[in-house]
CSV table of C-alpha atoms and ligand atoms in Angstrom, one decimal:
chain,number,residue,atom,x,y,z
A,1,UNK,CA,22.7,-22.2,46.8
A,2,UNK,CA,22.2,-21.8,43.1
A,3,UNK,CA,19.0,-20.6,41.4
A,4,UNK,CA,18.5,-23.1,38.6
A,5,UNK,CA,16.6,-21.7,35.5
A,6,UNK,CA,15.4,-23.4,32.3
A,7,UNK,CA,15.1,-21.1,29.3
A,8,UNK,CA,12.2,-21.6,26.8
A,9,UNK,CA,13.4,-19.9,23.6
A,10,UNK,CA,17.0,-19.0,23.1
A,11,UNK,CA,16.3,-15.7,21.3
A,12,UNK,CA,17.6,-12.2,21.9
A,13,UNK,CA,16.2,-11.9,25.5
A,14,UNK,CA,17.8,-15.2,26.5
A,15,UNK,CA,21.1,-14.0,25.0
A,16,UNK,CA,21.0,-10.8,27.0
A,17,UNK,CA,20.1,-12.7,30.1
A,18,UNK,CA,22.9,-15.2,29.8
A,19,UNK,CA,25.4,-12.5,28.8
A,20,UNK,CA,24.3,-10.5,31.8
A,21,UNK,CA,24.9,-13.5,34.2
A,22,UNK,CA,28.4,-13.7,32.9
A,23,UNK,CA,28.9,-9.9,32.9
A,24,UNK,CA,27.7,-9.3,36.4
A,25,UNK,CA,28.7,-12.7,37.9
A,26,UNK,CA,32.1,-11.4,38.8
A,27,UNK,CA,31.3,-7.8,39.6
A,28,UNK,CA,30.1,-6.0,42.7
A,29,UNK,CA,29.4,-2.5,44.0
A,30,UNK,CA,30.0,0.3,41.6
A,31,UNK,CA,31.0,-2.1,38.9
A,32,UNK,CA,27.3,-3.2,38.7
A,33,UNK,CA,26.3,-0.2,36.6
A,34,UNK,CA,23.1,-1.0,34.7
A,35,UNK,CA,21.8,-3.5,37.3
A,36,UNK,CA,19.1,-2.2,39.5
A,37,UNK,CA,19.6,-4.7,42.3
A,38,UNK,CA,23.0,-6.3,42.6
A,39,UNK,CA,21.6,-8.4,45.4
A,40,UNK,CA,18.1,-9.6,46.1
A,41,UNK,CA,17.2,-11.8,49.1
A,42,UNK,CA,20.9,-12.6,49.5
A,43,UNK,CA,21.2,-13.7,45.9
A,44,UNK,CA,23.6,-12.1,43.4
A,45,UNK,CA,23.8,-12.8,39.7
A,46,UNK,CA,26.5,-15.3,40.2
A,47,UNK,CA,23.9,-17.4,42.0
A,48,UNK,CA,21.8,-17.9,38.9
A,49,UNK,CA,22.6,-20.9,36.7
A,50,UNK,CA,21.1,-22.0,33.4
A,51,UNK,CA,20.4,-25.7,33.7
A,52,UNK,CA,18.3,-26.3,30.6
A,53,UNK,CA,17.3,-24.6,27.4
A,54,UNK,CA,14.8,-25.3,24.6
A,55,UNK,CA,14.5,-23.9,21.1
A,56,UNK,CA,13.4,-25.0,17.6
A,57,UNK,CA,15.9,-23.3,15.3
A,58,UNK,CA,18.4,-25.6,13.7
A,59,UNK,CA,21.2,-23.1,14.4
A,60,UNK,CA,20.5,-23.4,18.2
A,61,UNK,CA,19.2,-26.9,18.8
A,62,UNK,CA,22.1,-29.3,19.9
A,63,UNK,CA,24.5,-26.4,20.5
A,64,UNK,CA,25.9,-25.3,23.9
A,65,UNK,CA,23.9,-22.4,25.3
A,66,UNK,CA,27.0,-20.2,25.1
A,67,UNK,CA,27.1,-20.7,21.3
A,68,UNK,CA,23.3,-20.7,20.7
A,69,UNK,CA,22.8,-17.3,22.2
A,70,UNK,CA,24.9,-15.7,19.4
A,71,UNK,CA,23.4,-17.7,16.6
A,72,UNK,CA,21.2,-16.0,13.9
A,73,UNK,CA,18.6,-14.7,13.7
A,74,UNK,CA,19.6,-13.3,17.2
A,75,UNK,CA,21.1,-9.9,16.7
A,76,UNK,CA,21.6,-8.6,20.2
A,77,UNK,CA,25.1,-7.2,20.5
A,78,UNK,CA,28.0,-9.2,22.1
A,79,UNK,CA,28.3,-7.6,25.6
A,80,UNK,CA,30.2,-10.3,27.2
A,81,UNK,CA,32.1,-13.5,26.2
A,82,UNK,CA,30.3,-16.5,27.6
A,83,UNK,CA,32.3,-19.6,28.4
A,84,UNK,CA,30.9,-23.1,27.6
A,85,UNK,CA,27.8,-23.6,29.8
A,86,UNK,CA,27.8,-27.4,29.3
A,87,UNK,CA,24.1,-27.1,28.7
A,88,UNK,CA,22.9,-28.1,25.3
A,89,UNK,CA,19.8,-26.6,23.7
A,90,UNK,CA,17.1,-29.2,23.5
A,91,UNK,CA,14.5,-29.3,20.7
A,92,UNK,CA,11.0,-28.3,21.9
A,93,UNK,CA,7.7,-28.8,19.9
A,94,UNK,CA,7.1,-26.0,17.5
A,95,UNK,CA,3.4,-25.6,18.1
A,96,UNK,CA,2.6,-21.9,17.2
A,97,UNK,CA,6.1,-20.8,17.9
A,98,UNK,CA,6.8,-19.7,14.4
A,99,UNK,CA,4.5,-17.1,12.8
A,100,UNK,CA,3.5,-16.0,9.3
A,101,UNK,CA,6.4,-13.5,9.2
A,102,UNK,CA,9.0,-15.2,11.4
A,103,UNK,CA,9.0,-18.3,9.3
A,104,UNK,CA,11.3,-16.3,7.0
A,105,UNK,CA,14.0,-16.1,9.6
A,106,UNK,CA,13.5,-19.1,12.0
A,107,UNK,CA,14.9,-22.3,10.4
A,108,UNK,CA,13.0,-25.1,12.1
A,109,UNK,CA,15.2,-28.0,13.0
A,110,UNK,CA,14.0,-31.5,11.9
A,111,UNK,CA,15.5,-33.2,15.0
A,112,UNK,CA,13.1,-35.1,17.2
A,113,UNK,CA,11.4,-33.2,19.9
A,114,UNK,CA,12.8,-33.8,23.4
A,115,UNK,CA,10.8,-35.0,26.3
A,116,UNK,CA,10.6,-31.5,27.8
A,117,UNK,CA,9.2,-32.5,31.2
A,118,UNK,CA,11.9,-35.2,31.6
A,119,UNK,CA,14.7,-32.7,30.7
A,120,UNK,CA,13.3,-30.2,33.2
A,121,UNK,CA,13.2,-32.9,35.9
A,122,UNK,CA,16.6,-34.2,35.2
A,123,UNK,CA,18.1,-30.7,35.2
A,124,UNK,CA,16.6,-30.0,38.6
A,125,UNK,CA,15.4,-26.6,37.4
A,126,UNK,CA,13.7,-24.4,40.0
A,127,UNK,CA,11.8,-22.4,37.4
A,128,UNK,CA,11.0,-22.2,33.8
A,129,UNK,CA,11.6,-18.8,32.1
A,130,UNK,CA,9.3,-18.4,29.1
A,131,UNK,CA,11.0,-16.3,26.4
A,132,UNK,CA,9.0,-17.5,23.5
A,133,UNK,CA,7.9,-15.2,20.7
A,134,UNK,CA,4.9,-13.1,21.7
A,135,UNK,CA,2.5,-14.8,19.4
A,136,UNK,CA,3.3,-18.3,20.7
A,137,UNK,CA,0.2,-18.5,22.9
A,138,UNK,CA,-0.3,-22.3,22.6
A,139,UNK,CA,3.4,-23.0,23.0
A,140,UNK,CA,3.5,-20.8,26.2
A,141,UNK,CA,0.6,-22.7,27.6
A,142,UNK,CA,2.2,-26.0,26.7
A,143,UNK,CA,5.4,-25.1,28.4
A,144,UNK,CA,3.4,-23.9,31.5
A,145,UNK,CA,1.9,-27.4,31.6
A,146,UNK,CA,5.4,-28.9,31.4
A,147,UNK,CA,6.5,-26.7,34.3
A,148,UNK,CA,3.5,-28.0,36.3
A,149,UNK,CA,4.3,-31.6,35.5
A,150,UNK,CA,8.0,-31.1,36.5
A,151,UNK,CA,7.4,-29.1,39.7
A,152,UNK,CA,8.9,-25.9,38.4
A,153,UNK,CA,7.8,-22.3,39.0
A,154,UNK,CA,6.9,-20.3,35.9
A,155,UNK,CA,8.2,-16.9,34.8
A,156,UNK,CA,6.2,-15.6,31.8
A,157,UNK,CA,8.0,-12.8,30.0
A,158,UNK,CA,5.7,-13.1,27.0
A,159,UNK,CA,2.3,-11.3,26.6
A,160,UNK,CA,0.4,-14.6,26.5
A,161,UNK,CA,-1.9,-14.6,29.5
A,162,UNK,CA,-0.7,-17.2,32.1
A,163,UNK,CA,-0.2,-15.5,35.5
A,164,UNK,CA,-3.1,-13.1,34.8
A,165,UNK,CA,-5.4,-15.8,33.7
A,166,UNK,CA,-7.4,-17.1,36.6
A,167,UNK,CA,-7.6,-20.7,35.3
A,168,UNK,CA,-3.8,-20.9,34.8
A,169,UNK,CA,-3.1,-19.1,38.1
A,170,UNK,CA,-5.3,-21.7,39.8
A,171,UNK,CA,-3.4,-24.6,38.2
A,172,UNK,CA,-0.2,-23.3,39.7
A,173,UNK,CA,-2.0,-22.7,43.0
A,174,UNK,CA,-3.2,-26.3,43.0
A,175,UNK,CA,0.3,-27.6,42.2
A,176,UNK,CA,1.6,-25.4,45.0
A,177,UNK,CA,4.0,-23.5,42.7
A,178,UNK,CA,4.5,-19.8,42.1
A,179,UNK,CA,3.8,-18.2,38.7
A,180,UNK,CA,4.6,-14.6,37.6
A,181,UNK,CA,3.8,-12.6,34.5
A,182,UNK,CA,2.6,-11.5,32.0
A,183,UNK,CA,4.7,-9.5,29.5
A,184,UNK,CA,7.9,-8.4,31.2
A,185,UNK,CA,8.3,-4.6,31.7
A,186,UNK,CA,11.6,-3.2,30.4
A,187,UNK,CA,14.2,-1.4,32.5
A,188,UNK,CA,13.9,1.9,30.5
A,189,UNK,CA,11.2,0.8,28.2
A,190,UNK,CA,8.7,2.8,26.3
A,191,UNK,CA,5.9,1.8,28.6
A,192,UNK,CA,7.8,2.8,31.8
A,193,UNK,CA,8.9,6.1,30.3
A,194,UNK,CA,5.4,6.9,29.0
A,195,UNK,CA,3.7,6.0,32.3
A,196,UNK,CA,6.2,8.1,34.2
A,197,UNK,CA,5.6,11.1,32.0
A,198,UNK,CA,1.9,10.8,32.3
A,199,UNK,CA,2.1,10.5,36.1
A,200,UNK,CA,4.3,13.5,36.3
A,201,UNK,CA,2.0,15.6,34.1
A,202,UNK,CA,-1.1,14.4,36.0
A,203,UNK,CA,0.6,15.1,39.4
A,204,UNK,CA,1.3,18.6,38.2
A,205,UNK,CA,-2.3,19.3,37.4
A,206,UNK,CA,-2.1,18.8,33.6
A,207,UNK,CA,-5.1,17.1,32.2
A,208,UNK,CA,-3.8,14.7,29.5
A,209,UNK,CA,-6.4,14.4,26.7
A,210,UNK,CA,-4.7,12.2,24.1
A,211,UNK,CA,-1.4,10.3,23.9
A,212,UNK,CA,0.2,7.7,21.7
A,213,UNK,CA,3.3,5.5,21.9
A,214,UNK,CA,4.5,3.8,18.7
A,215,UNK,CA,7.7,2.0,18.0
A,216,UNK,CA,9.8,0.3,15.3
A,217,UNK,CA,12.5,-2.4,15.8
A,218,UNK,CA,14.8,-4.8,14.0
A,219,UNK,CA,14.6,-7.9,16.3
A,220,UNK,CA,12.7,-11.1,15.3
A,221,UNK,CA,10.1,-10.0,17.9
A,222,UNK,CA,9.3,-6.9,15.9
A,223,UNK,CA,8.9,-9.1,12.8
A,224,UNK,CA,6.3,-11.1,14.7
A,225,UNK,CA,4.5,-7.9,15.8
A,226,UNK,CA,3.7,-7.2,12.1
A,227,UNK,CA,1.2,-10.0,12.1
A,228,UNK,CA,-0.4,-12.1,14.8
A,229,UNK,CA,0.9,-10.2,17.8
A,230,UNK,CA,0.0,-6.7,16.8
A,231,UNK,CA,-3.4,-6.7,18.5
A,232,UNK,CA,-2.3,-8.4,21.7
A,233,UNK,CA,0.7,-6.1,22.1
A,234,UNK,CA,-1.4,-3.0,21.5
A,235,UNK,CA,-4.0,-4.2,24.0
A,236,UNK,CA,-1.5,-5.0,26.8
A,237,UNK,CA,0.5,-1.8,26.3
A,238,UNK,CA,-2.6,0.4,26.1
A,239,UNK,CA,-4.1,-1.0,29.3
A,240,UNK,CA,-0.8,-0.6,31.1
A,241,UNK,CA,-0.5,3.1,30.0
A,242,UNK,CA,-4.2,3.8,30.9
A,243,UNK,CA,-3.5,2.6,34.4
A,244,UNK,CA,-1.0,5.5,34.9
A,245,UNK,CA,-3.7,8.2,34.8
A,246,UNK,CA,-6.4,8.6,37.4
A,247,UNK,CA,-9.0,9.4,34.7
A,248,UNK,CA,-9.8,8.3,31.2
A,249,UNK,CA,-7.8,9.7,28.2
A,250,UNK,CA,-7.5,8.7,24.6
A,251,UNK,CA,-4.5,6.3,24.7
A,252,UNK,CA,-2.9,4.3,21.8
A,253,UNK,CA,0.2,2.2,22.5
A,254,UNK,CA,1.6,-0.4,20.2
A,255,UNK,CA,4.3,-1.5,17.8
A,256,UNK,CA,4.2,-0.4,14.2
A,257,UNK,CA,6.9,-1.8,12.0
A,258,UNK,CA,10.0,-4.0,11.5
A,259,UNK,CA,13.1,-2.2,10.2
A,260,UNK,CA,15.7,-4.9,9.7
A,261,UNK,CA,18.8,-2.6,9.6
A,262,UNK,CA,18.0,-1.4,13.1
A,263,UNK,CA,19.2,-4.9,14.3
A,264,UNK,CA,18.1,-5.3,17.9
A,265,UNK,CA,17.5,-1.5,18.3
A,266,UNK,CA,14.0,-0.2,19.1
A,267,UNK,CA,13.0,3.4,18.4
A,268,UNK,CA,9.9,4.5,20.4
A,269,UNK,CA,8.0,7.7,19.6
A,270,UNK,CA,5.7,9.4,22.1
A,271,UNK,CA,3.2,12.2,21.6
A,272,UNK,CA,1.2,13.6,24.5
A,273,UNK,CA,-1.3,16.4,24.4
A,274,UNK,CA,-2.9,18.0,27.5
A,275,UNK,CA,-4.3,21.1,29.0
A,276,UNK,CA,-2.6,23.1,31.7
A,277,UNK,CA,-3.2,26.4,33.4
A,278,UNK,CA,-6.5,28.1,32.2
A,279,UNK,CA,-7.1,25.2,29.9
A,280,UNK,CA,-4.2,26.2,27.7
A,281,UNK,CA,-2.9,23.3,25.5
A,282,UNK,CA,0.6,21.8,25.7
A,283,UNK,CA,2.3,19.0,23.8
A,284,UNK,CA,5.2,16.6,24.2
A,285,UNK,CA,6.9,15.0,21.2
A,286,UNK,CA,9.7,12.5,22.2
A,287,UNK,CA,11.9,9.7,20.9
A,288,UNK,CA,13.6,7.0,22.9
A,289,UNK,CA,16.2,4.7,21.4
A,290,UNK,CA,17.2,1.5,23.1
A,291,UNK,CA,18.7,-1.9,22.4
A,292,UNK,CA,15.7,-4.2,23.0
A,293,UNK,CA,16.9,-7.3,24.7
A,294,UNK,CA,19.4,-5.9,27.2
A,295,UNK,CA,16.5,-3.7,28.3
A,296,UNK,CA,14.8,-6.8,29.7
A,297,UNK,CA,17.9,-8.1,31.5
A,298,UNK,CA,17.8,-6.2,34.8
A,299,UNK,CA,14.1,-6.8,35.5
A,300,UNK,CA,14.4,-10.5,34.5
A,301,UNK,CA,17.3,-10.9,36.9
A,302,UNK,CA,15.2,-9.3,39.7
A,303,UNK,CA,12.2,-11.4,38.9
A,304,UNK,CA,14.1,-14.7,38.8
A,305,UNK,CA,15.6,-14.0,42.2
A,306,UNK,CA,12.2,-12.9,43.6
A,307,UNK,CA,10.6,-16.1,42.3
A,308,UNK,CA,13.3,-18.1,44.2
A,309,UNK,CA,12.3,-16.2,47.3
A,310,UNK,CA,8.6,-17.2,46.6
A,311,UNK,CA,9.7,-20.8,46.2
A,312,UNK,CA,11.6,-20.7,49.5
A,313,UNK,CA,8.5,-19.2,51.2
A,314,UNK,CA,6.3,-21.9,49.6
A,315,UNK,CA,4.1,-19.3,47.9
A,316,UNK,CA,1.7,-20.7,45.3
A,317,UNK,CA,-0.3,-19.3,42.4
A,318,UNK,CA,0.3,-15.8,41.0
A,319,UNK,CA,2.7,-13.8,43.2
A,320,UNK,CA,1.1,-10.4,43.0
A,321,UNK,CA,4.0,-8.2,44.2
A,322,UNK,CA,6.4,-9.7,41.7
A,323,UNK,CA,3.8,-9.5,38.9
A,324,UNK,CA,3.0,-5.9,39.7
A,325,UNK,CA,6.7,-4.9,39.8
A,326,UNK,CA,8.0,-6.8,36.8
A,327,UNK,CA,5.2,-7.1,34.2
A,328,UNK,CA,3.0,-5.0,32.0
A,329,UNK,CA,-0.1,-7.3,32.4
A,330,UNK,CA,-0.1,-8.5,36.0
A,331,UNK,CA,-3.3,-10.1,37.5
A,332,UNK,CA,-4.1,-6.8,39.1
A,333,UNK,CA,-3.0,-3.6,37.2
A,334,UNK,CA,-1.5,-1.0,39.5
A,335,UNK,CA,0.5,2.2,39.1
A,336,UNK,CA,4.3,2.1,39.0
A,337,UNK,CA,4.6,3.4,42.6
A,338,UNK,CA,2.2,0.9,44.0
A,339,UNK,CA,4.1,-1.9,42.1
A,340,UNK,CA,7.4,-0.7,43.5
A,341,UNK,CA,6.0,-0.5,47.0
A,342,UNK,CA,4.4,-4.0,46.8
A,343,UNK,CA,7.8,-5.4,45.7
A,344,UNK,CA,9.7,-3.7,48.4
A,345,UNK,CA,7.3,-5.0,51.1
A,346,UNK,CA,7.6,-8.5,49.5
A,347,UNK,CA,11.4,-8.4,49.7
A,348,UNK,CA,11.3,-7.0,53.3
A,349,UNK,CA,8.8,-9.6,54.5
A,350,UNK,CA,11.5,-11.9,55.9
A,351,UNK,CA,13.6,-9.2,57.5
B,1,NAD,N1,13.0,-6.0,26.0
B,1,NAD,C1,12.5,-7.2,25.5
B,1,NAD,O1,13.2,-7.8,24.7
B,1,NAD,C2,11.2,-7.7,26.0
B,1,NAD,C3,10.4,-7.0,26.9
B,1,NAD,C4,9.2,-7.5,27.3
B,1,NAD,C5,8.8,-8.8,26.9
B,1,NAD,N2,9.5,-9.5,26.0
B,1,NAD,C6,9.1,-10.7,25.5
B,1,NAD,O2,10.1,-11.7,25.6
B,1,NAD,C7,9.8,-12.7,24.6
B,1,NAD,C8,11.2,-13.0,23.9
B,1,NAD,O3,11.6,-11.9,23.2
B,1,NAD,P1,12.9,-12.0,22.2
B,1,NAD,O4,13.2,-10.7,21.7
B,1,NAD,O5,14.0,-12.8,22.9
B,1,NAD,O6,12.3,-12.9,21.0
B,1,NAD,P2,13.1,-13.8,19.9
B,1,NAD,O7,12.1,-13.9,18.8
B,1,NAD,O8,14.4,-13.2,19.7
B,1,NAD,O9,13.3,-15.2,20.6
B,1,NAD,C9,12.3,-16.2,20.7
B,1,NAD,C10,13.0,-17.6,20.6
B,1,NAD,O10,12.0,-18.6,20.7
B,1,NAD,C11,12.3,-19.6,19.8
B,1,NAD,N3,11.1,-20.5,19.6
B,1,NAD,C12,10.1,-20.3,18.8
B,1,NAD,N4,9.1,-21.3,19.0
B,1,NAD,C13,9.6,-22.1,19.9
B,1,NAD,C14,9.1,-23.3,20.6
B,1,NAD,N5,7.9,-23.8,20.2
B,1,NAD,N6,9.9,-23.8,21.5
B,1,NAD,C15,11.1,-23.3,21.9
B,1,NAD,N7,11.6,-22.2,21.3
B,1,NAD,C16,10.9,-21.6,20.4
B,1,NAD,C17,12.8,-18.9,18.6
B,1,NAD,O11,13.5,-19.8,17.7
B,1,NAD,C18,13.7,-17.8,19.2
B,1,NAD,O12,15.0,-18.3,19.4
B,1,NAD,C19,8.8,-12.2,23.7
B,1,NAD,O13,7.5,-12.7,24.0
B,1,NAD,C20,8.7,-10.7,24.0
B,1,NAD,O14,7.5,-10.1,23.8
B,1,NAD,C21,10.8,-9.0,25.6
């Protein structure tokens, strides 16, 4: 049986996800390098199918998904050729999808908005995957409402609060649908690396006193972070990093700038200061360089398959083990280990 997904926003992350479905769809075993879980709950990547997609950019609306994922301003590298999907990108309402900075690069289509709930119903989508820009809070809420109307589960990769908001989680509970989020965690992202380092230091008796994590990138998402999303990103990342330490330290984590020639690359800088034996100070100064959107692919594929399991088990409301494993701002913040353990127990529950 196929897992049918609807993409909201055909940007860089959506491109990496669709390319990943093609790349891994025909591979197995050792050929699945870069994929954390080739199979989850009996589902491989070949079992995931895009059945609907929505965007607002004139270079994407009306195009087959296989073409739209490579249209500008997307700048994720071409990792796999994608054959015609036979799914055309529908126009969604713009709402707050385009920000002060991103209006320079997103060319809003003047086609008529589609009836999103109707398209979702007709496509028979199991779940809606929200990949809107991070500042599109109203748009994320609007699409969450459309998911509720059309009986779809909701995966919120954005930092808008949906799964972690009690009112929204309750709406999904009442509709007897699962919701997961918020703000997807990367496979080898700055947040994961930073938390792991802090946990390692703390486990070894180092008392971390101050730490920061700052990054620059060249994707549209980094452009959005210059303006309206700066504070929300900083707050979500800082809270997530703070949860890695069993005590309070001075933590700053956020995005700093947009560097267009980096394309979809993201450079993250970490600085950690702590005290080890006899209160002697120590310091770590590090840089991580990744391509942003592919970094989301592996976790997104895990989360999509886990949400299908949640649907099959008729779970409703926020699914805590999936939120804790795959997102920076779940309803209940936990350490990486606890998140992993909760997810493993969730997957093993049927066995
Ligand atoms: N590694 C990662 O890339 C990563 C990790 C964690 C979270 N996220 C989150 O995933 C989301 C997507 O990231 P991205 O890099 O793909 O962003 P992006 O800016 O490349 O893509 C967003 C897409 O949404 C479209 N859009 C804007 N308003 C819309 C509307 N009202 N309706 C439909 N489409 C609309 C844009 O045209 C664009 O195609 C962001 O919220 C980001 O914070 C990404």
